[in-house]
Amino acid sequence: MSQAPRRTVVVLAAGEGKRMRSATPKVLHSLLGRTLLGHVLAAAAPAAAEQTIVVVGHKADQVREHLAEIAPTAVPVLQAEQNGTGHAMRIALDAAPDAAGTVVVLNGDVPLLRAETVTALIEAHEAGNRAATVLAAAVDDPTGLGRIVRDAGGGLARIVEERDASAEVRAIREINAGIYAFDVAQLRTALGKLSTDNDQGEEYLTDVFGLLAEVGSAVGVHVAADARETLGANDRAQLAGLRAMLRDRINTDLMRSGVSILDPATTWIDVTVTVEPDAVIDQNSQLRGDTRVETGAVIGPDTTLVDTAVGAGATVLRTHSIGAEIGPEATVGPFSYLRPGTRMGRKSKVGGFVETKNAELGDGAKVPHLTYVGDATIGAKANIGAGTIFANYDGVNKHRTTVGEAAFVGSDTVLIAPVEIGPGAYVAAGSAIDKRVPPGNLGVTRAQQRNVEGWTARRRAGTVSAEAAERAADKGKVE
Ligand code: UD1
Ligand code: CA
């Protein structure tokens, strides 16, 4: 069996990203479920690197903290002063004395890059036994980017930054995407020869290509199949553009896999979300984070699901949900707010203007209208009347309410936790319940009704109410 090729990944992420005008470093801005850095690391994953190094500098602590969350095995290496991409690369390799084989280098700000493209770059590089390979793309507007200068035979001669380029070189529309594969040993040697003799007075990683070509080492270009993958985000307008492109890519992939997306332009689904075939996503909906939607579910319109699991055949209409589990064939909405710890059983219902938190609903349980359910367990087939409040908070602590199987809670009830309603028990509408209602009992806390005869005529004489009452009384006499 041949040994796996030895590889190291380096992500350059020390720059400030001035044009973002942000307190957050550029690589920590996010689009559709991951930061820029997170997307780049995900694209690099198939390289199966022995080690992944991330060069940090600007706001290094924030970047390190994020890295510890999303890629704990990646090693942050500090570049205290940002003296250029070549300088950054030298510091990265100094921190990896044992690296051998191929080093894959990625700019930290190219979130649309696909894993397949990185794999193709590595394969072209390793198959060609080259010292260096650059990912290039043909673009309409190359402004600001390094240009690929080819020799008479069509091979790579060098990479020239725009600010150092002649008019002739500026006219080239083939650009450097900032993604490379190098032979580690040859890269180390070439990095030692970099100068700062350029317009910015920085060490350019791109100069390595010219240096290697001059001494006769094999250098090459791998052209990206889709130039959009190589786009970087320098300001927030560009970031929004990339976000829309990623949205379209995600939606198209999902539709091809059998998901109905009724209005792809207003449907925003994170890369981290899974949606099964034959689910339907209606317009103006966002599915974020660790959200999973099973087959036949109908989501939206106007629904946001964050970290929410939706079972097969469930319906979720005009709802905001965070950290909830919605059971198969359950129905939610319109205008519902599901908060963390909500777990709805099969065919259960949370209706209009209902808020739930830490609430378990058994199979077939119903909370149809205008209700707050906080810290509660509701048994299968129980019915909670309109306007019920689960009063879970005494001003200091939160307490739990239990409603048994097939219990029936009348409208406008307050259940004052901790309290328990037994299986099959009823609670009379308008009650304030703070003691246990045993199974099969009726709990009622209402005062007895009494009618005061002739009150309107005496106390509200001359009002429309008094007139209406008088007419009703006359009519009563005739009959
Ligand atoms: C670089 C390339 C350019 C290419 C472009 C693609 C060089 C000299 N130029 O230009 O040919 O077309 O990317 O986007 O490499 N960084 C560090 N430390 C530094 C400087 C930069 O870590 O000292 C990081 C940045 O955070 C960024 C990446 O390297 O992630 C690229 O840096 P940037 O300043 O954006 O390079 P460009 O001028 O865009
Ligand atoms: Ca850049």
mmCIF file with all atom_site columns, C-alpha atoms in Angstrom, residues 31 36 39-40 43 109-115 117 226-232 239 241-247 249:
data_model
loop_
_atom_site.group_PDB
_atom_site.id
_atom_site.type_symbol
_atom_site.label_atom_id
_atom_site.label_alt_id
_atom_site.label_comp_id
_atom_site.label_asym_id
_atom_site.label_entity_id
_atom_site.label_seq_id
_atom_site.pdbx_PDB_ins_code
_atom_site.Cartn_x
_atom_site.Cartn_y
_atom_site.Cartn_z
_atom_site.occupancy
_atom_site.B_iso_or_equiv
_atom_site.pdbx_formal_charge
_atom_site.auth_seq_id
_atom_site.auth_comp_id
_atom_site.auth_asym_id
_atom_site.auth_atom_id
_atom_site.pdbx_PDB_model_num
ATOM 1  C CA . LEU A 1 31  ? -22.012 34.268 5.612   1.00 0.00 ? 31  LEU A CA 1
ATOM 2  C CA . LEU A 1 36  ? -14.931 33.496 6.101   1.00 0.00 ? 36  LEU A CA 1
ATOM 3  C CA . HIS A 1 39  ? -15.534 28.396 4.937   1.00 0.00 ? 39  HIS A CA 1
ATOM 4  C CA . VAL A 1 40  ? -11.870 28.367 3.902   1.00 0.00 ? 40  VAL A CA 1
ATOM 5  C CA . ALA A 1 43  ? -12.716 23.880 1.677   1.00 0.00 ? 43  ALA A CA 1
ATOM 6  C CA . ASP A 1 109 ? -11.035 35.645 2.661   1.00 0.00 ? 109 ASP A CA 1
ATOM 7  C CA . VAL A 1 110 ? -12.230 33.418 -0.217  1.00 0.00 ? 110 VAL A CA 1
ATOM 8  C CA . PRO A 1 111 ? -15.347 31.752 1.212   1.00 0.00 ? 111 PRO A CA 1
ATOM 9  C CA . LEU A 1 112 ? -16.853 30.451 -2.031  1.00 0.00 ? 112 LEU A CA 1
ATOM 10 C CA . LEU A 1 113 ? -13.897 28.192 -2.745  1.00 0.00 ? 113 LEU A CA 1
ATOM 11 C CA . ARG A 1 114 ? -15.083 24.601 -3.138  1.00 0.00 ? 114 ARG A CA 1
ATOM 12 C CA . ALA A 1 115 ? -13.350 21.613 -1.627  1.00 0.00 ? 115 ALA A CA 1
ATOM 13 C CA . THR A 1 117 ? -11.317 22.893 -6.461  1.00 0.00 ? 117 THR A CA 1
ATOM 14 C CA . ASP A 1 226 ? -15.659 28.655 -11.960 1.00 0.00 ? 226 ASP A CA 1
ATOM 15 C CA . ALA A 1 227 ? -13.998 32.023 -11.415 1.00 0.00 ? 227 ALA A CA 1
ATOM 16 C CA . ARG A 1 228 ? -16.622 33.043 -8.864  1.00 0.00 ? 228 ARG A CA 1
ATOM 17 C CA . GLU A 1 229 ? -15.131 30.592 -6.392  1.00 0.00 ? 229 GLU A CA 1
ATOM 18 C CA . THR A 1 230 ? -11.993 32.689 -6.191  1.00 0.00 ? 230 THR A CA 1
ATOM 19 C CA . LEU A 1 231 ? -13.708 35.969 -5.288  1.00 0.00 ? 231 LEU A CA 1
ATOM 20 C CA . GLY A 1 232 ? -12.547 37.614 -2.095  1.00 0.00 ? 232 GLY A CA 1
ATOM 21 C CA . LEU A 1 239 ? -19.477 40.281 1.231   1.00 0.00 ? 239 LEU A CA 1
ATOM 22 C CA . GLY A 1 241 ? -22.549 39.824 -3.107  1.00 0.00 ? 241 GLY A CA 1
ATOM 23 C CA . LEU A 1 242 ? -20.735 36.641 -2.084  1.00 0.00 ? 242 LEU A CA 1
ATOM 24 C CA . ARG A 1 243 ? -23.521 35.805 0.367   1.00 0.00 ? 243 ARG A CA 1
ATOM 25 C CA . ALA A 1 244 ? -26.103 35.977 -2.425  1.00 0.00 ? 244 ALA A CA 1
ATOM 26 C CA . MET A 1 245 ? -23.952 33.782 -4.673  1.00 0.00 ? 245 MET A CA 1
ATOM 27 C CA . LEU A 1 246 ? -23.562 31.219 -1.902  1.00 0.00 ? 246 LEU A CA 1
ATOM 28 C CA . ARG A 1 247 ? -27.323 31.327 -1.274  1.00 0.00 ? 247 ARG A CA 1
ATOM 29 C CA . ARG A 1 249 ? -25.438 27.692 -4.866  1.00 0.00 ? 249 ARG A CA 1
#
